[in-house]
PDB file of C-alpha atoms in Angstrom:
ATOM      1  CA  UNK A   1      60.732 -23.576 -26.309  1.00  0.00           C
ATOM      2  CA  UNK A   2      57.055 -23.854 -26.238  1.00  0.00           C
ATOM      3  CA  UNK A   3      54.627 -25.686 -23.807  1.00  0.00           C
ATOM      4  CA  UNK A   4      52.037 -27.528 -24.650  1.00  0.00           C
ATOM      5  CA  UNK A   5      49.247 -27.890 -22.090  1.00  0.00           C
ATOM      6  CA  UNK A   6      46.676 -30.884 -21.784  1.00  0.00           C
ATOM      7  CA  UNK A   7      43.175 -29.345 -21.024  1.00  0.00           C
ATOM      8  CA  UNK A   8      41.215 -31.972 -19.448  1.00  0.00           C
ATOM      9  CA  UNK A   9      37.731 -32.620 -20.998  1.00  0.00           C
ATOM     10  CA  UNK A  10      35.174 -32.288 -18.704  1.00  0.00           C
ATOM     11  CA  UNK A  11      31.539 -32.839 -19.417  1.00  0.00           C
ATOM     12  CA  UNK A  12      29.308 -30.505 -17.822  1.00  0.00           C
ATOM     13  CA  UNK A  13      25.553 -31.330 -17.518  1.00  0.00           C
ATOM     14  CA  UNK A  14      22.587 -28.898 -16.886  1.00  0.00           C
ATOM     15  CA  UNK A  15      21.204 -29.539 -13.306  1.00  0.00           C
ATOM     16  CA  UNK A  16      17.889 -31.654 -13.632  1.00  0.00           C
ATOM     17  CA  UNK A  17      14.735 -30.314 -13.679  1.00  0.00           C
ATOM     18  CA  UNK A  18      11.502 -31.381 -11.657  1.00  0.00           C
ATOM     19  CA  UNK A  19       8.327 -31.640 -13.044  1.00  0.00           C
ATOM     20  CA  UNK A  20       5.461 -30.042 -10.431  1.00  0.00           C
ATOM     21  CA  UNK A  21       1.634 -29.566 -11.057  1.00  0.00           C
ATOM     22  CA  UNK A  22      -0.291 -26.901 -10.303  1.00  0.00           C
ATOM     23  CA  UNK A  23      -3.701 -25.612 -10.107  1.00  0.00           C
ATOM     24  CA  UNK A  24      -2.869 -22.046 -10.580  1.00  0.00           C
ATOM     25  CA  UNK A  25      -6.092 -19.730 -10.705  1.00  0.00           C
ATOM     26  CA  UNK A  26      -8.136 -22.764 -11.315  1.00  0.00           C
ATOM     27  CA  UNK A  27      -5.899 -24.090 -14.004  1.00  0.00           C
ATOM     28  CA  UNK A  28      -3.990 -26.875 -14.008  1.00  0.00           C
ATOM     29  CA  UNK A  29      -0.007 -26.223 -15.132  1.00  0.00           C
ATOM     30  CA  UNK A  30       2.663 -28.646 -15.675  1.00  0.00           C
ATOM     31  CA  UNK A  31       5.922 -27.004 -14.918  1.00  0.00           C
ATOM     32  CA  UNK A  32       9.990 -28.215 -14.849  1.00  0.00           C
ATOM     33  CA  UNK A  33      11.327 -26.207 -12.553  1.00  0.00           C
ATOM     34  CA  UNK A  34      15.178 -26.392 -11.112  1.00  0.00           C
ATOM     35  CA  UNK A  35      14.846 -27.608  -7.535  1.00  0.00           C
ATOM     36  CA  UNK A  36      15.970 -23.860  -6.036  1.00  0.00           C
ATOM     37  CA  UNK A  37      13.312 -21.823  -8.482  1.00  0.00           C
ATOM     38  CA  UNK A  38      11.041 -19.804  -5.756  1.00  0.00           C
ATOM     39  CA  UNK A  39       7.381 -20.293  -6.619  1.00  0.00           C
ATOM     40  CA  UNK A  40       7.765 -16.463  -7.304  1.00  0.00           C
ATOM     41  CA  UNK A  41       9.933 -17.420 -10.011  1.00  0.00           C
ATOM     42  CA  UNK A  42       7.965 -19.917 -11.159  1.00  0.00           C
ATOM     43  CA  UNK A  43       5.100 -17.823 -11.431  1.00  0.00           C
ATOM     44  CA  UNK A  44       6.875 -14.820 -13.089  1.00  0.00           C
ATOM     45  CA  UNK A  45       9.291 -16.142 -15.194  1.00  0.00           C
ATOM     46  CA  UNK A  46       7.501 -19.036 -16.356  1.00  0.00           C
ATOM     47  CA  UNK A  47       4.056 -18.695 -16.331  1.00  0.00           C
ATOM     48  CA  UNK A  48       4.262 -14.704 -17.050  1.00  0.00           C
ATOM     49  CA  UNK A  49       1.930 -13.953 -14.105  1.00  0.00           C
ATOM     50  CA  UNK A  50       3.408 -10.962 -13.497  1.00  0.00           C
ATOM     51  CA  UNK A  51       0.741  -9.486 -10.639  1.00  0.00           C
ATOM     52  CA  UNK A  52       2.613 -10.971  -8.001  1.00  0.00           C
ATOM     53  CA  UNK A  53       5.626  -8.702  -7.558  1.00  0.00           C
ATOM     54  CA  UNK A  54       9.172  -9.255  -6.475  1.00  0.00           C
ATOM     55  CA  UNK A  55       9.762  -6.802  -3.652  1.00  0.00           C
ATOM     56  CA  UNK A  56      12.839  -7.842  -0.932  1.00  0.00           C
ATOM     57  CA  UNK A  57      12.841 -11.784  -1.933  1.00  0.00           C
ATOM     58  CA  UNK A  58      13.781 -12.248   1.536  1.00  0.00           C
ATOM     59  CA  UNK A  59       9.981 -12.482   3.147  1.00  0.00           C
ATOM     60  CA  UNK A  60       9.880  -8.802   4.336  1.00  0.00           C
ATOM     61  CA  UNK A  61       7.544  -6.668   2.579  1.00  0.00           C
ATOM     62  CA  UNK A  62       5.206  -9.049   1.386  1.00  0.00           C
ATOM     63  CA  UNK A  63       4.832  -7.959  -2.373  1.00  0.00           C
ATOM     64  CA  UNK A  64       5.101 -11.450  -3.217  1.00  0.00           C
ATOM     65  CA  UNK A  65       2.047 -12.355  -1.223  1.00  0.00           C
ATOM     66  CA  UNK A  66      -0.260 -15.672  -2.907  1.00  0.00           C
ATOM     67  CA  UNK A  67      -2.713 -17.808  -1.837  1.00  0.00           C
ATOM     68  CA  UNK A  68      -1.853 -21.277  -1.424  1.00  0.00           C
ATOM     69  CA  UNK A  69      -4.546 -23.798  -0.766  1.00  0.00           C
ATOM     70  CA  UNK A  70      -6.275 -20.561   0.616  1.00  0.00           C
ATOM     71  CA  UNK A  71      -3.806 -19.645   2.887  1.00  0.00           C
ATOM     72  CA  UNK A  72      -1.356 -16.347   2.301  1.00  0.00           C
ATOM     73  CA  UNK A  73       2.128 -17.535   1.689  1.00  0.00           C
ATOM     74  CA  UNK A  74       5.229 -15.143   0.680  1.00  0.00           C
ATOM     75  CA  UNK A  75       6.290 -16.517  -2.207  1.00  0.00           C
ATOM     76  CA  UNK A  76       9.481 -15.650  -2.486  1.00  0.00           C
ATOM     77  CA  UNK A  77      10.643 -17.995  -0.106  1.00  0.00           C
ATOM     78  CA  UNK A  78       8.477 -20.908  -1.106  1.00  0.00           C
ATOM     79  CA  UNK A  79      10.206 -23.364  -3.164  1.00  0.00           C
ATOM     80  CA  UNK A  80       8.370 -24.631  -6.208  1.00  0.00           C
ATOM     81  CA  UNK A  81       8.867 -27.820  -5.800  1.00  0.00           C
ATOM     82  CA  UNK A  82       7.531 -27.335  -2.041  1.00  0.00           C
ATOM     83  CA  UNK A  83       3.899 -27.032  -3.534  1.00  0.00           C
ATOM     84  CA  UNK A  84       3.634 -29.797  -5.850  1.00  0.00           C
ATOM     85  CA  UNK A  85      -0.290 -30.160  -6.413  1.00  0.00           C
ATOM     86  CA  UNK A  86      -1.153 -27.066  -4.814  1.00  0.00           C
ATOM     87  CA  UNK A  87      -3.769 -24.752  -5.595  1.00  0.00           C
ATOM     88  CA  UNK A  88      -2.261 -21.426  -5.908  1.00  0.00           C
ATOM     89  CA  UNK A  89      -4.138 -17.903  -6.308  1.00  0.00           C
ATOM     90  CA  UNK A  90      -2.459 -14.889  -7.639  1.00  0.00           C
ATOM     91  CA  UNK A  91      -4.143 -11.590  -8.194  1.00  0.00           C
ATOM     92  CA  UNK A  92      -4.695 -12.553 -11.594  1.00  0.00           C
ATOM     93  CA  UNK A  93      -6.922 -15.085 -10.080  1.00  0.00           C
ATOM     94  CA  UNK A  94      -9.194 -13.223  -7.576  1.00  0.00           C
ATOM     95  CA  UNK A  95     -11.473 -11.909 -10.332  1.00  0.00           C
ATOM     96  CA  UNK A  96     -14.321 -14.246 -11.036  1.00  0.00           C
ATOM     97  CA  UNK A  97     -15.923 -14.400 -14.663  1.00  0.00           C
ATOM     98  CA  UNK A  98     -14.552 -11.039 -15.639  1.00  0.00           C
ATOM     99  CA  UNK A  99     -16.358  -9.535 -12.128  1.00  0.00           C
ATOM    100  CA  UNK A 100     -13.990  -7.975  -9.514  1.00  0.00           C
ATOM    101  CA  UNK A 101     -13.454  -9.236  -6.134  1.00  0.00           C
ATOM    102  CA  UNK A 102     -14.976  -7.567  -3.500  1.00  0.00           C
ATOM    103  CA  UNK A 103     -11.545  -6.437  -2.193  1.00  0.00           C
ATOM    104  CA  UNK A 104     -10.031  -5.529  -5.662  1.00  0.00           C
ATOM    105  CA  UNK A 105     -13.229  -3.558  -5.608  1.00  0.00           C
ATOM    106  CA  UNK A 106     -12.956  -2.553  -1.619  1.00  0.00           C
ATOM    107  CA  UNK A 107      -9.428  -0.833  -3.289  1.00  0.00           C
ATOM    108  CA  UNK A 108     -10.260   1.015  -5.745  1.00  0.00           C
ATOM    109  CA  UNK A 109     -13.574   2.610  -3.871  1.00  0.00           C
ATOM    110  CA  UNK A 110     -10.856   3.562  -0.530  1.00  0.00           C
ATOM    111  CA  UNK A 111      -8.068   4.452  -3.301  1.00  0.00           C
ATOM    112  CA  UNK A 112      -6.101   2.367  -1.075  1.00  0.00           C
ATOM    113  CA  UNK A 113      -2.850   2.649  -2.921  1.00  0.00           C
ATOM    114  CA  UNK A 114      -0.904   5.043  -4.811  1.00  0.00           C
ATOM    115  CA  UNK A 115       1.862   3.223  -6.723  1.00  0.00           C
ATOM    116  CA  UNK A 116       0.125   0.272  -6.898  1.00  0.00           C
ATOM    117  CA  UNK A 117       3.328  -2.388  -6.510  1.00  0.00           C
ATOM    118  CA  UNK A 118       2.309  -3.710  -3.231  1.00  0.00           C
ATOM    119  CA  UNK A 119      -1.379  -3.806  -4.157  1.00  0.00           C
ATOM    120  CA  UNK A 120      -1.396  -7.224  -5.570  1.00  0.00           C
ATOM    121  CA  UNK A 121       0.281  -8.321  -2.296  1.00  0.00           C
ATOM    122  CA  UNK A 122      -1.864  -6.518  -0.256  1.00  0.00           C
ATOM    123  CA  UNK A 123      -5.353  -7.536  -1.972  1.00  0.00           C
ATOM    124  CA  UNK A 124      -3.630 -11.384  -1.616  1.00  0.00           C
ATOM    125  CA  UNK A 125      -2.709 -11.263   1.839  1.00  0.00           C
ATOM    126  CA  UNK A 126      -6.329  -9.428   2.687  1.00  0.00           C
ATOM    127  CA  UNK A 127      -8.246 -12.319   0.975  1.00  0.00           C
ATOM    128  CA  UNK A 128      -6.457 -14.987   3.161  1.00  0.00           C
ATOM    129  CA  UNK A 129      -6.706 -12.500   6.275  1.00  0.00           C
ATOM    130  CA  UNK A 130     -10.891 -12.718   5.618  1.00  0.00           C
ATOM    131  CA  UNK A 131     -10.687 -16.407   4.901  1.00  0.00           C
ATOM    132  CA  UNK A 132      -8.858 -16.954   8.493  1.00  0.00           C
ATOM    133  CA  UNK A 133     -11.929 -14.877   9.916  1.00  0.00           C
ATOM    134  CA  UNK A 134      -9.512 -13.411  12.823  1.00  0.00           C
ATOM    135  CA  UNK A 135      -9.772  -9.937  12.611  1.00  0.00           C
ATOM    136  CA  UNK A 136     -12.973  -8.456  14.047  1.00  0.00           C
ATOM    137  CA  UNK A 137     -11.406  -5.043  14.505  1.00  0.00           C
ATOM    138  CA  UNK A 138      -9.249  -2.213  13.111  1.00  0.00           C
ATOM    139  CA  UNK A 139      -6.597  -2.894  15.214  1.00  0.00           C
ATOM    140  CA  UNK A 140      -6.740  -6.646  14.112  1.00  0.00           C
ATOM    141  CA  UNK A 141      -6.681  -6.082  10.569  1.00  0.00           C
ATOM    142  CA  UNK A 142      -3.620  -3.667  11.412  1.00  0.00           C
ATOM    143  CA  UNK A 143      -1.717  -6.372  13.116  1.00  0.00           C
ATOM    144  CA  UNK A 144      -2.381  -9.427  10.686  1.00  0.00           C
ATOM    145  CA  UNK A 145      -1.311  -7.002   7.907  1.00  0.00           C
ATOM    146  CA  UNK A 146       1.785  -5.831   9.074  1.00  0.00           C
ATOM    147  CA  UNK A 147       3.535  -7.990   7.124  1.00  0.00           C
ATOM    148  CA  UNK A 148       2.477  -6.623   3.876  1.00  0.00           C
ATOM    149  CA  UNK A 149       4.802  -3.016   3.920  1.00  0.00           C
ATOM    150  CA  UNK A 150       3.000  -0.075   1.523  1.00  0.00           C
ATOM    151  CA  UNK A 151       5.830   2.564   1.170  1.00  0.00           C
ATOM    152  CA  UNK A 152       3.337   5.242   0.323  1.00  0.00           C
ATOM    153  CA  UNK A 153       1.467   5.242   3.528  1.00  0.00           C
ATOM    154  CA  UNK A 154      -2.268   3.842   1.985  1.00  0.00           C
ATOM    155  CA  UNK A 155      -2.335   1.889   5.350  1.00  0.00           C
ATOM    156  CA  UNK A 156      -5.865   3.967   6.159  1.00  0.00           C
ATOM    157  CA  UNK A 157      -7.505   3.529   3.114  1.00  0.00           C
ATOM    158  CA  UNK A 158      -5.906  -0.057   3.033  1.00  0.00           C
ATOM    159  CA  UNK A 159      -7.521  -1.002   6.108  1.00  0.00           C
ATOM    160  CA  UNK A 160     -11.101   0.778   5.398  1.00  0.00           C
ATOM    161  CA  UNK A 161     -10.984  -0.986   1.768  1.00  0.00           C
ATOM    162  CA  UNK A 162     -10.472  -4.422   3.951  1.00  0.00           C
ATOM    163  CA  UNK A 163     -13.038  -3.391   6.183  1.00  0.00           C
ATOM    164  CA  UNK A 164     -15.872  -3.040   3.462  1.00  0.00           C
ATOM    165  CA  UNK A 165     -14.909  -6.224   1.577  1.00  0.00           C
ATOM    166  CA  UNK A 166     -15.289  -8.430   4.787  1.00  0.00           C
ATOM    167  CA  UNK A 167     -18.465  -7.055   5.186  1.00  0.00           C
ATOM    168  CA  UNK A 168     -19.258  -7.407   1.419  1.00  0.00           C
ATOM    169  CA  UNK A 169     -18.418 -10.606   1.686  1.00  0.00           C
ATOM    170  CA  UNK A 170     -20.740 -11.695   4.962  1.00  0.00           C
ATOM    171  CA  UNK A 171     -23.414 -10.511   2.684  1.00  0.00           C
ATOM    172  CA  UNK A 172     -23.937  -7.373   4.982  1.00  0.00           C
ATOM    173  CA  UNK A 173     -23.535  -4.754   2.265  1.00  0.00           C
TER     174      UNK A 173
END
């Protein structure tokens, strides 16, 4: 005896998509994003800005490290949809008119890293650390860093590349 079996038809739709604008690096982008893509994601995997790395995508290490609306953000836990009309910086954007930034400069005179993943982060998180104008001092920098993790150790030469960029950019150098 055989059985026959009724599957039921179901129709299954794709989850809608939101459409978000951004000025990213001074560039305004048009994206349709799921409502859970991270604006890591977003900048990754659909704009192929690949400078901003995916570390711990849990807010720990700080790879992911952008500027939004000037201030340092960890992207990875920063919903798209979150910064609708935002202007977001990536490392790709710190350069101006093919000319380094002081810091990406600062870097590379202090050889302030040695893999180079968390640079981008780093260099990110420094340019919003100089635009808060906080840190006076070493020990400063050192604590409004910390959340930026370099497993190779370039914390000296991390903080001495901050150090001349800040004062590049007073105009003191």
């Amino acid at each position: 005896m055989t059985q026959t079996s009724t599957v039921a038809t179901e129709q299954i739709t794709k989850p809608a998509k939101t459409s978000i604008t951004l000025k990213i690096n001074g560039r305004q982008t048009q994206l349709n994003v799921a409502a859970w893509t991270t604006l890591l994601d977003a900048l990754r995997d659909h704009l192929d800005l690949t400078g901003t790395k995916k570390g711990c995508d849990h807010g720990q290490c700080g790879a992911c490290t952008v500027l939004v609306d000037g201030r340092r953000i960890v992207s990875c836990l920063t919903l798209a949809v979150m910064k609708d009309g935002a202007n977001v910086t990536t490392i790709e954007g710190l350069a101006n008119d093919g000319a380094l930034h002081p810091l990406q400069q600062a870097f590379i005179d202090h050889d302030a890293f040695q893999c180079g993943y968390c640079t981008p982060g780093q260099i990110c998180s420094a340019a919003g650390l100089i635009a808060e104008g906080r840190a006076k001092t070493v020990d400063e920098i050192r604590e409004l860093m910390s959340g930026n993790i370099c497993r190779c150790g370039a914390y000296p030469n991390i903080v001495a590349a901050i150090q001349q960029a800040m004062t590049a950019m007073a105009g003191k150098s």
